CSV table of C-alpha atoms and ligand atoms in Angstrom, one decimal:
chain,number,residue,atom,x,y,z
A,1,UNK,CA,20.1,-33.1,27.1
A,2,UNK,CA,16.4,-32.8,26.7
A,3,UNK,CA,14.8,-30.6,29.2
A,4,UNK,CA,11.8,-32.2,31.1
A,5,UNK,CA,8.5,-30.4,30.3
A,6,UNK,CA,8.2,-29.2,33.9
A,7,UNK,CA,9.9,-29.9,37.3
A,8,UNK,CA,8.0,-32.4,39.5
A,9,UNK,CA,8.4,-29.8,42.6
A,10,UNK,CA,6.8,-27.0,40.7
A,11,UNK,CA,3.3,-26.2,41.8
A,12,UNK,CA,0.7,-27.1,39.1
A,13,UNK,CA,-0.1,-23.6,38.1
A,14,UNK,CA,3.2,-23.0,36.9
A,15,UNK,CA,3.7,-26.0,34.7
A,16,UNK,CA,4.7,-25.2,31.3
A,17,UNK,CA,1.8,-26.2,29.1
A,18,UNK,CA,2.7,-26.3,25.4
A,19,UNK,CA,1.5,-23.0,24.0
A,20,UNK,CA,-1.5,-23.5,21.6
A,21,UNK,CA,-2.5,-20.6,19.6
A,22,UNK,CA,-6.2,-20.1,19.4
A,23,UNK,CA,-8.5,-17.1,18.7
A,24,UNK,CA,-9.1,-16.3,22.5
A,25,UNK,CA,-5.5,-16.0,23.2
A,26,UNK,CA,-5.0,-13.7,20.3
A,27,UNK,CA,-8.0,-11.8,21.2
A,28,UNK,CA,-6.8,-11.3,24.8
A,29,UNK,CA,-3.2,-10.1,23.4
A,30,UNK,CA,-4.9,-7.4,21.2
A,31,UNK,CA,-7.2,-6.3,23.9
A,32,UNK,CA,-4.3,-6.0,26.3
A,33,UNK,CA,-2.5,-3.9,23.3
A,34,UNK,CA,0.2,-6.4,22.9
A,35,UNK,CA,1.8,-7.3,19.5
A,36,UNK,CA,0.9,-10.4,17.9
A,37,UNK,CA,3.2,-12.9,16.5
A,38,UNK,CA,3.9,-14.0,12.7
A,39,UNK,CA,2.6,-17.7,13.9
A,40,UNK,CA,-0.5,-16.0,15.2
A,41,UNK,CA,-1.1,-14.0,12.2
A,42,UNK,CA,-0.9,-17.2,10.1
A,43,UNK,CA,-3.5,-18.6,12.5
A,44,UNK,CA,-5.7,-16.0,11.7
A,45,UNK,CA,-5.4,-16.2,7.9
A,46,UNK,CA,-6.1,-20.0,8.3
A,47,UNK,CA,-9.3,-19.4,10.4
A,48,UNK,CA,-12.7,-19.2,8.9
A,49,UNK,CA,-13.8,-16.8,11.9
A,50,UNK,CA,-14.1,-13.8,9.7
A,51,UNK,CA,-16.5,-11.8,12.0
A,52,UNK,CA,-14.4,-12.4,14.9
A,53,UNK,CA,-11.3,-11.4,13.1
A,54,UNK,CA,-13.1,-8.3,11.8
A,55,UNK,CA,-14.5,-7.3,15.2
A,56,UNK,CA,-10.9,-7.4,16.6
A,57,UNK,CA,-9.6,-5.4,13.9
A,58,UNK,CA,-12.4,-2.9,14.1
A,59,UNK,CA,-11.4,-2.5,17.9
A,60,UNK,CA,-7.7,-2.0,17.1
A,61,UNK,CA,-8.7,0.5,14.6
A,62,UNK,CA,-11.3,2.4,16.9
A,63,UNK,CA,-8.4,2.9,19.4
A,64,UNK,CA,-6.4,4.7,16.8
A,65,UNK,CA,-9.0,6.4,14.7
A,66,UNK,CA,-12.2,6.6,16.6
A,67,UNK,CA,-15.1,6.6,14.2
A,68,UNK,CA,-13.4,8.8,11.5
A,69,UNK,CA,-12.6,7.4,8.2
A,70,UNK,CA,-10.3,9.5,5.9
A,71,UNK,CA,-10.3,10.3,2.3
A,72,UNK,CA,-8.6,12.8,0.1
A,73,UNK,CA,-9.2,14.5,-3.0
A,74,UNK,CA,-6.4,13.6,-5.4
A,75,UNK,CA,-5.8,12.8,-9.0
A,76,UNK,CA,-3.4,10.0,-10.5
A,77,UNK,CA,-1.0,10.8,-13.3
A,78,UNK,CA,1.1,8.2,-14.9
A,79,UNK,CA,3.6,9.9,-17.2
A,80,UNK,CA,4.6,6.7,-19.2
A,81,UNK,CA,3.4,3.2,-19.3
A,82,UNK,CA,6.8,2.3,-21.2
A,83,UNK,CA,8.8,0.0,-18.9
A,84,UNK,CA,11.8,-2.1,-19.2
A,85,UNK,CA,10.7,-4.4,-16.4
A,86,UNK,CA,7.5,-5.9,-17.7
A,87,UNK,CA,6.6,-7.5,-14.4
A,88,UNK,CA,4.2,-10.7,-15.1
A,89,UNK,CA,1.3,-9.3,-13.1
A,90,UNK,CA,1.4,-5.8,-14.9
A,91,UNK,CA,-1.4,-5.1,-17.5
A,92,UNK,CA,-0.3,-1.4,-17.6
A,93,UNK,CA,3.2,-1.5,-19.1
A,94,UNK,CA,4.1,-1.6,-22.6
A,95,UNK,CA,7.7,-2.0,-24.4
A,96,UNK,CA,8.6,1.2,-26.5
A,97,UNK,CA,6.9,1.2,-29.8
A,98,UNK,CA,4.2,-1.2,-28.9
A,99,UNK,CA,0.7,-0.6,-29.5
A,100,UNK,CA,-0.8,1.5,-26.6
A,101,UNK,CA,2.6,2.7,-25.5
A,102,UNK,CA,2.4,6.4,-24.4
A,103,UNK,CA,4.6,9.0,-22.8
A,104,UNK,CA,3.3,12.3,-21.7
A,105,UNK,CA,4.8,15.6,-22.6
A,106,UNK,CA,5.7,18.0,-19.8
A,107,UNK,CA,2.8,20.2,-20.7
A,108,UNK,CA,0.2,17.5,-20.6
A,109,UNK,CA,1.5,16.6,-17.1
A,110,UNK,CA,1.1,20.2,-16.1
A,111,UNK,CA,-2.3,20.3,-17.7
A,112,UNK,CA,-3.5,17.2,-15.5
A,113,UNK,CA,-2.1,19.0,-12.4
A,114,UNK,CA,-3.7,22.4,-13.3
A,115,UNK,CA,-7.0,20.5,-13.8
A,116,UNK,CA,-6.6,18.6,-10.5
A,117,UNK,CA,-5.9,21.8,-8.5
A,118,UNK,CA,-8.9,23.4,-10.2
A,119,UNK,CA,-11.1,20.7,-9.2
A,120,UNK,CA,-10.2,21.0,-5.5
A,121,UNK,CA,-7.5,18.2,-5.5
A,122,UNK,CA,-4.8,18.6,-2.7
A,123,UNK,CA,-2.7,15.9,-4.1
A,124,UNK,CA,-1.2,14.5,-7.3
A,125,UNK,CA,-0.1,10.8,-7.2
A,126,UNK,CA,2.5,10.2,-9.9
A,127,UNK,CA,3.9,6.6,-10.7
A,128,UNK,CA,4.9,5.3,-14.1
A,129,UNK,CA,7.1,2.9,-16.1
A,130,UNK,CA,10.8,2.5,-16.1
A,131,UNK,CA,11.5,4.4,-19.4
A,132,UNK,CA,14.5,3.1,-21.4
A,133,UNK,CA,15.3,6.7,-22.9
A,134,UNK,CA,13.9,9.5,-20.5
A,135,UNK,CA,16.6,11.1,-18.5
A,136,UNK,CA,16.4,11.6,-14.7
A,137,UNK,CA,16.1,15.4,-15.5
A,138,UNK,CA,12.7,14.7,-17.2
A,139,UNK,CA,11.3,13.6,-13.7
A,140,UNK,CA,12.9,16.5,-11.9
A,141,UNK,CA,11.6,19.0,-14.4
A,142,UNK,CA,8.0,17.4,-14.2
A,143,UNK,CA,8.1,18.1,-10.4
A,144,UNK,CA,9.5,21.6,-10.8
A,145,UNK,CA,6.8,22.4,-13.4
A,146,UNK,CA,3.8,21.0,-11.5
A,147,UNK,CA,5.0,23.0,-8.4
A,148,UNK,CA,5.2,26.2,-10.6
A,149,UNK,CA,1.8,25.7,-12.2
A,150,UNK,CA,-0.3,24.2,-9.2
A,151,UNK,CA,1.7,25.2,-6.1
A,152,UNK,CA,-1.0,24.2,-3.8
A,153,UNK,CA,-0.7,20.5,-4.7
A,154,UNK,CA,1.2,18.1,-2.5
A,155,UNK,CA,3.2,15.7,-4.9
A,156,UNK,CA,3.2,12.2,-3.8
A,157,UNK,CA,5.4,10.5,-6.4
A,158,UNK,CA,7.6,7.6,-7.5
A,159,UNK,CA,7.8,4.2,-5.9
A,160,UNK,CA,11.2,2.8,-4.5
A,161,UNK,CA,11.4,0.9,-7.8
A,162,UNK,CA,11.6,4.2,-9.8
A,163,UNK,CA,13.9,5.9,-7.4
A,164,UNK,CA,16.4,3.1,-7.8
A,165,UNK,CA,16.1,3.5,-11.7
A,166,UNK,CA,16.7,7.0,-11.5
A,167,UNK,CA,19.7,6.6,-9.4
A,168,UNK,CA,21.0,4.0,-12.0
A,169,UNK,CA,20.3,6.0,-15.0
A,170,UNK,CA,21.8,9.5,-13.5
A,171,UNK,CA,24.7,7.6,-11.9
A,172,UNK,CA,23.7,9.5,-8.8
A,173,UNK,CA,23.3,7.9,-5.3
A,174,UNK,CA,20.0,7.3,-4.0
A,175,UNK,CA,20.4,9.8,-1.3
A,176,UNK,CA,21.4,12.5,-4.1
A,177,UNK,CA,18.3,11.6,-6.0
A,178,UNK,CA,16.1,12.0,-3.0
A,179,UNK,CA,17.8,15.4,-2.4
A,180,UNK,CA,17.2,16.7,-5.9
A,181,UNK,CA,13.5,15.4,-6.2
A,182,UNK,CA,12.8,16.9,-2.8
A,183,UNK,CA,14.4,20.2,-4.0
A,184,UNK,CA,12.1,19.9,-7.1
A,185,UNK,CA,9.0,19.4,-5.1
A,186,UNK,CA,8.6,15.9,-4.0
A,187,UNK,CA,6.4,15.7,-0.7
A,188,UNK,CA,6.0,12.0,0.0
A,189,UNK,CA,6.1,8.8,-1.6
A,190,UNK,CA,3.4,6.3,-2.5
A,191,UNK,CA,3.5,2.5,-1.4
A,192,UNK,CA,3.8,0.7,-4.8
A,193,UNK,CA,6.6,-1.8,-6.0
A,194,UNK,CA,6.5,-3.8,-2.7
A,195,UNK,CA,4.4,-6.4,-4.2
A,196,UNK,CA,5.5,-9.4,-1.9
A,197,UNK,CA,8.9,-8.7,-0.5
A,198,UNK,CA,9.8,-12.4,-0.1
A,199,UNK,CA,12.2,-13.2,-2.8
A,200,UNK,CA,10.9,-16.4,-3.9
A,201,UNK,CA,7.6,-14.8,-4.9
A,202,UNK,CA,9.5,-11.9,-6.4
A,203,UNK,CA,11.1,-14.4,-8.7
A,204,UNK,CA,7.9,-15.7,-10.0
A,205,UNK,CA,5.9,-12.5,-10.3
A,206,UNK,CA,8.5,-9.7,-11.2
A,207,UNK,CA,12.0,-11.2,-11.7
A,208,UNK,CA,13.5,-8.1,-13.1
A,209,UNK,CA,12.2,-5.8,-10.2
A,210,UNK,CA,14.6,-4.9,-7.5
A,211,UNK,CA,14.7,-7.2,-4.6
A,212,UNK,CA,12.6,-7.0,-1.5
A,213,UNK,CA,15.6,-6.1,0.4
A,214,UNK,CA,16.5,-3.2,-2.0
A,215,UNK,CA,13.0,-1.9,-1.8
A,216,UNK,CA,13.1,-1.8,2.0
A,217,UNK,CA,16.6,-0.1,1.8
A,218,UNK,CA,15.4,2.6,-0.5
A,219,UNK,CA,12.3,3.1,1.7
A,220,UNK,CA,14.7,3.3,4.9
A,221,UNK,CA,16.8,6.0,2.9
A,222,UNK,CA,13.4,7.8,1.9
A,223,UNK,CA,12.5,7.9,5.6
A,224,UNK,CA,15.8,9.2,6.7
A,225,UNK,CA,15.5,11.9,4.0
A,226,UNK,CA,12.6,13.0,5.8
A,227,UNK,CA,9.8,11.7,3.5
A,228,UNK,CA,6.8,9.9,4.5
A,229,UNK,CA,5.6,6.9,2.4
A,230,UNK,CA,3.1,4.3,2.3
A,231,UNK,CA,3.5,0.5,1.9
A,232,UNK,CA,1.4,-1.8,-0.2
A,233,UNK,CA,1.2,-5.7,-0.9
A,234,UNK,CA,0.0,-7.1,-4.0
A,235,UNK,CA,-2.0,-10.3,-2.9
A,236,UNK,CA,-4.2,-12.9,-4.5
A,237,UNK,CA,-1.8,-14.4,-7.1
A,238,UNK,CA,1.0,-17.0,-6.5
A,239,UNK,CA,1.8,-16.1,-3.0
A,240,UNK,CA,0.9,-18.3,0.3
A,241,UNK,CA,-0.6,-16.7,3.5
A,242,UNK,CA,2.8,-17.2,5.1
A,243,UNK,CA,4.4,-14.8,2.4
A,244,UNK,CA,1.7,-12.3,3.2
A,245,UNK,CA,2.8,-12.5,7.0
A,246,UNK,CA,6.6,-12.3,6.2
A,247,UNK,CA,5.8,-9.2,3.8
A,248,UNK,CA,4.0,-7.5,6.9
A,249,UNK,CA,6.6,-8.6,9.3
A,250,UNK,CA,9.3,-6.9,7.2
A,251,UNK,CA,7.2,-3.8,7.0
A,252,UNK,CA,6.2,-3.7,10.7
A,253,UNK,CA,10.2,-4.2,11.6
A,254,UNK,CA,11.3,-1.3,9.3
A,255,UNK,CA,8.5,0.8,10.9
A,256,UNK,CA,9.9,0.1,14.2
A,257,UNK,CA,13.1,1.6,13.1
A,258,UNK,CA,11.9,4.8,11.1
A,259,UNK,CA,8.2,5.4,11.8
A,260,UNK,CA,8.0,6.7,8.4
A,261,UNK,CA,5.0,4.8,7.0
A,262,UNK,CA,1.6,6.4,6.9
A,263,UNK,CA,-0.6,3.9,5.5
A,264,UNK,CA,-0.6,0.1,4.6
A,265,UNK,CA,-2.6,-0.9,1.5
A,266,UNK,CA,-3.2,-4.4,0.4
A,267,UNK,CA,-3.8,-4.3,-3.4
A,268,UNK,CA,-6.0,-7.3,-4.5
A,269,UNK,CA,-4.6,-8.7,-7.8
A,270,UNK,CA,-6.7,-8.0,-11.0
A,271,UNK,CA,-5.8,-10.9,-13.3
A,272,UNK,CA,-7.0,-9.8,-16.8
A,273,UNK,CA,-4.6,-9.0,-19.5
A,274,UNK,CA,-1.6,-9.8,-17.5
A,275,UNK,CA,0.9,-12.8,-18.0
A,276,UNK,CA,-0.2,-14.2,-14.6
A,277,UNK,CA,-3.7,-14.6,-15.8
A,278,UNK,CA,-3.4,-18.3,-16.5
A,279,UNK,CA,-6.0,-19.9,-14.1
A,280,UNK,CA,-5.7,-17.0,-11.2
A,281,UNK,CA,-9.3,-15.9,-10.3
A,282,UNK,CA,-10.0,-12.7,-8.6
A,283,UNK,CA,-9.7,-12.5,-4.9
A,284,UNK,CA,-12.8,-13.3,-2.9
A,285,UNK,CA,-14.5,-10.7,-0.7
A,286,UNK,CA,-13.7,-13.0,2.3
A,287,UNK,CA,-10.0,-12.8,1.5
A,288,UNK,CA,-10.0,-9.1,0.9
A,289,UNK,CA,-11.7,-8.6,4.2
A,290,UNK,CA,-9.7,-10.9,6.1
A,291,UNK,CA,-6.2,-9.4,4.6
A,292,UNK,CA,-7.3,-5.9,5.6
A,293,UNK,CA,-8.5,-7.0,9.1
A,294,UNK,CA,-5.2,-8.9,9.9
A,295,UNK,CA,-3.1,-6.2,8.4
A,296,UNK,CA,-4.9,-3.9,11.0
A,297,UNK,CA,-4.2,-6.4,13.7
A,298,UNK,CA,-0.7,-7.2,12.9
A,299,UNK,CA,0.7,-3.8,11.9
A,300,UNK,CA,0.3,-2.3,15.4
A,301,UNK,CA,2.7,0.5,14.4
A,302,UNK,CA,0.9,1.7,11.3
A,303,UNK,CA,-1.7,4.4,12.1
A,304,UNK,CA,-3.7,3.8,8.8
A,305,UNK,CA,-5.0,1.0,6.9
A,306,UNK,CA,-6.2,1.8,3.4
A,307,UNK,CA,-8.9,0.1,1.3
A,308,UNK,CA,-8.1,1.1,-2.4
A,309,UNK,CA,-11.6,0.9,-3.7
A,310,UNK,CA,-10.1,0.6,-7.5
A,311,UNK,CA,-9.0,-2.7,-6.9
A,312,UNK,CA,-11.6,-3.9,-4.3
A,313,UNK,CA,-14.8,-2.4,-5.8
A,314,UNK,CA,-16.7,0.2,-3.9
A,315,UNK,CA,-18.9,-2.3,-1.8
A,316,UNK,CA,-16.1,-4.4,-0.4
A,317,UNK,CA,-14.1,-1.1,0.4
A,318,UNK,CA,-17.4,0.1,2.1
A,319,UNK,CA,-17.8,-3.1,4.1
A,320,UNK,CA,-14.2,-3.1,5.0
A,321,UNK,CA,-14.9,0.0,7.3
A,322,UNK,CA,-16.3,-2.4,9.9
A,323,UNK,CA,-13.1,-4.7,9.5
A,324,UNK,CA,-10.4,-2.2,10.8
A,325,UNK,CA,-10.0,0.1,7.7
A,326,UNK,CA,-10.0,3.6,8.3
A,327,UNK,CA,-9.0,5.2,4.9
A,328,UNK,CA,-10.6,5.2,1.5
A,329,UNK,CA,-7.7,6.8,-0.5
A,330,UNK,CA,-9.2,9.5,-2.7
A,331,UNK,CA,-11.2,10.5,-5.9
A,332,UNK,CA,-8.2,9.2,-8.0
A,333,UNK,CA,-9.5,10.3,-11.5
A,334,UNK,CA,-8.3,8.5,-14.6
A,335,UNK,CA,-6.8,5.3,-13.1
A,336,UNK,CA,-4.9,3.0,-15.5
A,337,UNK,CA,-3.0,0.4,-13.5
A,338,UNK,CA,-6.0,-1.7,-12.2
A,339,UNK,CA,-8.4,-0.9,-15.2
A,340,UNK,CA,-5.8,-2.1,-17.7
A,341,UNK,CA,-5.9,-5.4,-15.6
A,342,UNK,CA,-9.8,-5.5,-15.8
A,343,UNK,CA,-10.9,-3.8,-12.5
A,344,UNK,CA,-14.6,-3.2,-12.8
A,345,UNK,CA,-14.7,-0.1,-10.5
A,346,UNK,CA,-15.2,3.3,-11.7
A,347,UNK,CA,-12.3,5.5,-12.9
A,348,UNK,CA,-13.2,8.2,-10.4
A,349,UNK,CA,-15.5,8.6,-7.5
A,350,UNK,CA,-16.7,12.1,-6.6
A,351,UNK,CA,-16.4,13.6,-3.2
A,352,UNK,CA,-20.2,13.2,-2.7
A,353,UNK,CA,-19.8,9.4,-3.6
A,354,UNK,CA,-17.1,9.0,-1.0
A,355,UNK,CA,-18.9,10.9,1.6
A,356,UNK,CA,-22.0,8.7,1.2
A,357,UNK,CA,-20.3,5.5,1.0
A,358,UNK,CA,-18.6,6.3,4.5
A,359,UNK,CA,-21.7,7.7,6.0
A,360,UNK,CA,-23.7,4.8,5.1
A,361,UNK,CA,-21.1,2.6,6.9
A,362,UNK,CA,-21.9,4.4,10.2
A,363,UNK,CA,-18.7,6.4,10.1
A,364,UNK,CA,-17.6,10.0,9.9
A,365,UNK,CA,-16.0,11.2,6.7
A,366,UNK,CA,-12.9,13.2,7.2
A,367,UNK,CA,-11.2,14.8,4.2
A,368,UNK,CA,-7.5,14.9,4.9
A,369,UNK,CA,-4.3,16.0,3.1
A,370,UNK,CA,-1.6,13.7,2.1
A,371,UNK,CA,0.0,13.8,5.4
A,372,UNK,CA,-3.1,13.1,7.3
A,373,UNK,CA,-3.8,16.4,8.6
A,374,UNK,CA,-7.7,16.6,8.7
A,375,UNK,CA,-9.0,19.3,6.4
A,376,UNK,CA,-12.9,18.9,6.7
A,377,UNK,CA,-15.1,16.6,8.7
A,378,UNK,CA,-18.6,16.0,7.2
B,401,LIG,O1,3.2,-1.6,-7.4
B,401,LIG,C1,0.1,-3.6,-10.8
B,401,LIG,C2,-0.1,-2.8,-8.4
B,401,LIG,C3,0.9,-0.9,-7.7
B,401,LIG,C4,-1.7,-4.7,-10.7
B,401,LIG,O2,0.5,4.8,-1.7
B,401,LIG,C5,-1.6,-4.2,-9.5
B,401,LIG,O3,-1.5,5.8,-1.6
B,401,LIG,C6,-3.4,-5.3,-8.9
B,401,LIG,O4,0.9,1.2,-5.2
B,401,LIG,N1,-3.6,-5.8,-10.1
B,401,LIG,C7,0.7,0.7,-7.9
B,401,LIG,N2,-2.7,-4.4,-8.6
B,401,LIG,C8,-0.5,1.3,-7.2
B,401,LIG,C9,-0.2,1.4,-5.9
B,401,LIG,C10,-1.0,2.5,-5.1
B,401,LIG,C11,-2.3,2.6,-5.5
B,401,LIG,C12,-3.2,3.5,-4.7
B,401,LIG,C13,-2.7,4.3,-3.6
B,401,LIG,C14,-1.1,4.1,-3.2
B,401,LIG,C15,-0.6,5.0,-2.1
B,401,LIG,C16,-0.5,3.2,-4.0
B,401,LIG,O5,-0.2,-1.5,-8.4
B,401,LIG,C17,2.1,-1.6,-8.1
B,401,LIG,C18,1.4,-3.0,-8.1
B,401,LIG,O6,1.6,-3.7,-6.8
B,401,LIG,N3,-0.4,-3.5,-9.6
B,401,LIG,N4,-0.8,-4.4,-11.5
B,401,LIG,C19,-2.8,-5.7,-11.0
B,401,LIG,N5,-2.9,-6.4,-12.2
B,402,LIG,FE1,6.9,-1.6,-15.0
B,402,LIG,FE2,5.8,-1.2,-12.4
B,402,LIG,FE3,4.6,-2.4,-14.4
B,402,LIG,FE4,6.6,-3.6,-13.1
B,402,LIG,S1,4.6,-2.9,-12.1
B,402,LIG,S2,6.1,-3.5,-15.2
B,402,LIG,S3,8.0,-2.0,-12.8
B,402,LIG,S4,5.2,-0.5,-14.5
């Protein structure tokens, strides 16, 4: 039987009024430190009140991070672009033997790590394709060799997609793969491979990649092994706002369980040279800022929201510091994934570039290590 909307005898103030989401109610919740729902996040995506959303995100960030903005001095190393997956959005990968396919030798990987340490980096960020012939031992030896040549570097390496592949090619369980890699020097994991965790979207953009559920399971096992990780979201392709919200909800739920995520990193899709190019345009600045701001509001259990300047460009990354962002990633050096796909940002920023960018946004630049311990404040 249908329930009456309210009892006739109830005093008027207790009558049930159908709940209507509006910006004021969301704002009141955030100000009261309450979690917002997926419907409310969707409402924000559909709203055009960019500045109001940004102000709310800035408040949520200020409570966690004050006026500090983190960056780190790092270097990316992509050992190989040969990949058996060939995701439709990826302009970085090649088939073995194709023009432009490469695989670095162990000593080339070590040389890059040695250079990075010599230039003051505290981290190497290592991700690559799923190579059909390299054995698991190659990756294990690469970590051991880096630890030997550049012992001060933190090694942040391998997405959940690569970890699952290592397990497949080695016949080892995922837990054992983590144990071996940690033994070889793995310090934490980057947030790649998440794309959009919703299966329908994955089938369109990366049908050969592990499922969203499996990505979450591998990350859960990483956190249980004691590793911290990041989580990314590739947006601005075929997904809807509801998919972005569903993606963030899965991350928020896992974070409630493990607490192992450090930063959330929305990655703006770069459409050049990928099979998804067709008629997909670059994301707009408004969409970039709104996505970062909503992430800051929705992911109340993540400490850090990172603007990856490689995909956003320096200017949007800088402006995002007024929209809830508190991390600008790092100096990077030799970026391939975004640039193969047409990113117009530079390959690298100097420490001075990053400090100036943060200061001009009225914030305090803080160099951090990979695990967010402050190293130096400027
Ligand atoms: O998983 C691939 C994305 C990711 C394109 O954890 C693309 O600190 C845009 O995850 N347009 C790898 N994005 C990079 C990544 C990352 C980057 C910086 C910092 C961290 C961190 C992680 O790059 C892939 C994929 O989602 N990607 N192709 C493209 N055309
Ligand atoms: Fe391979 Fe990763 Fe590119 Fe997909 S995104 S094709 S898994 S390198």
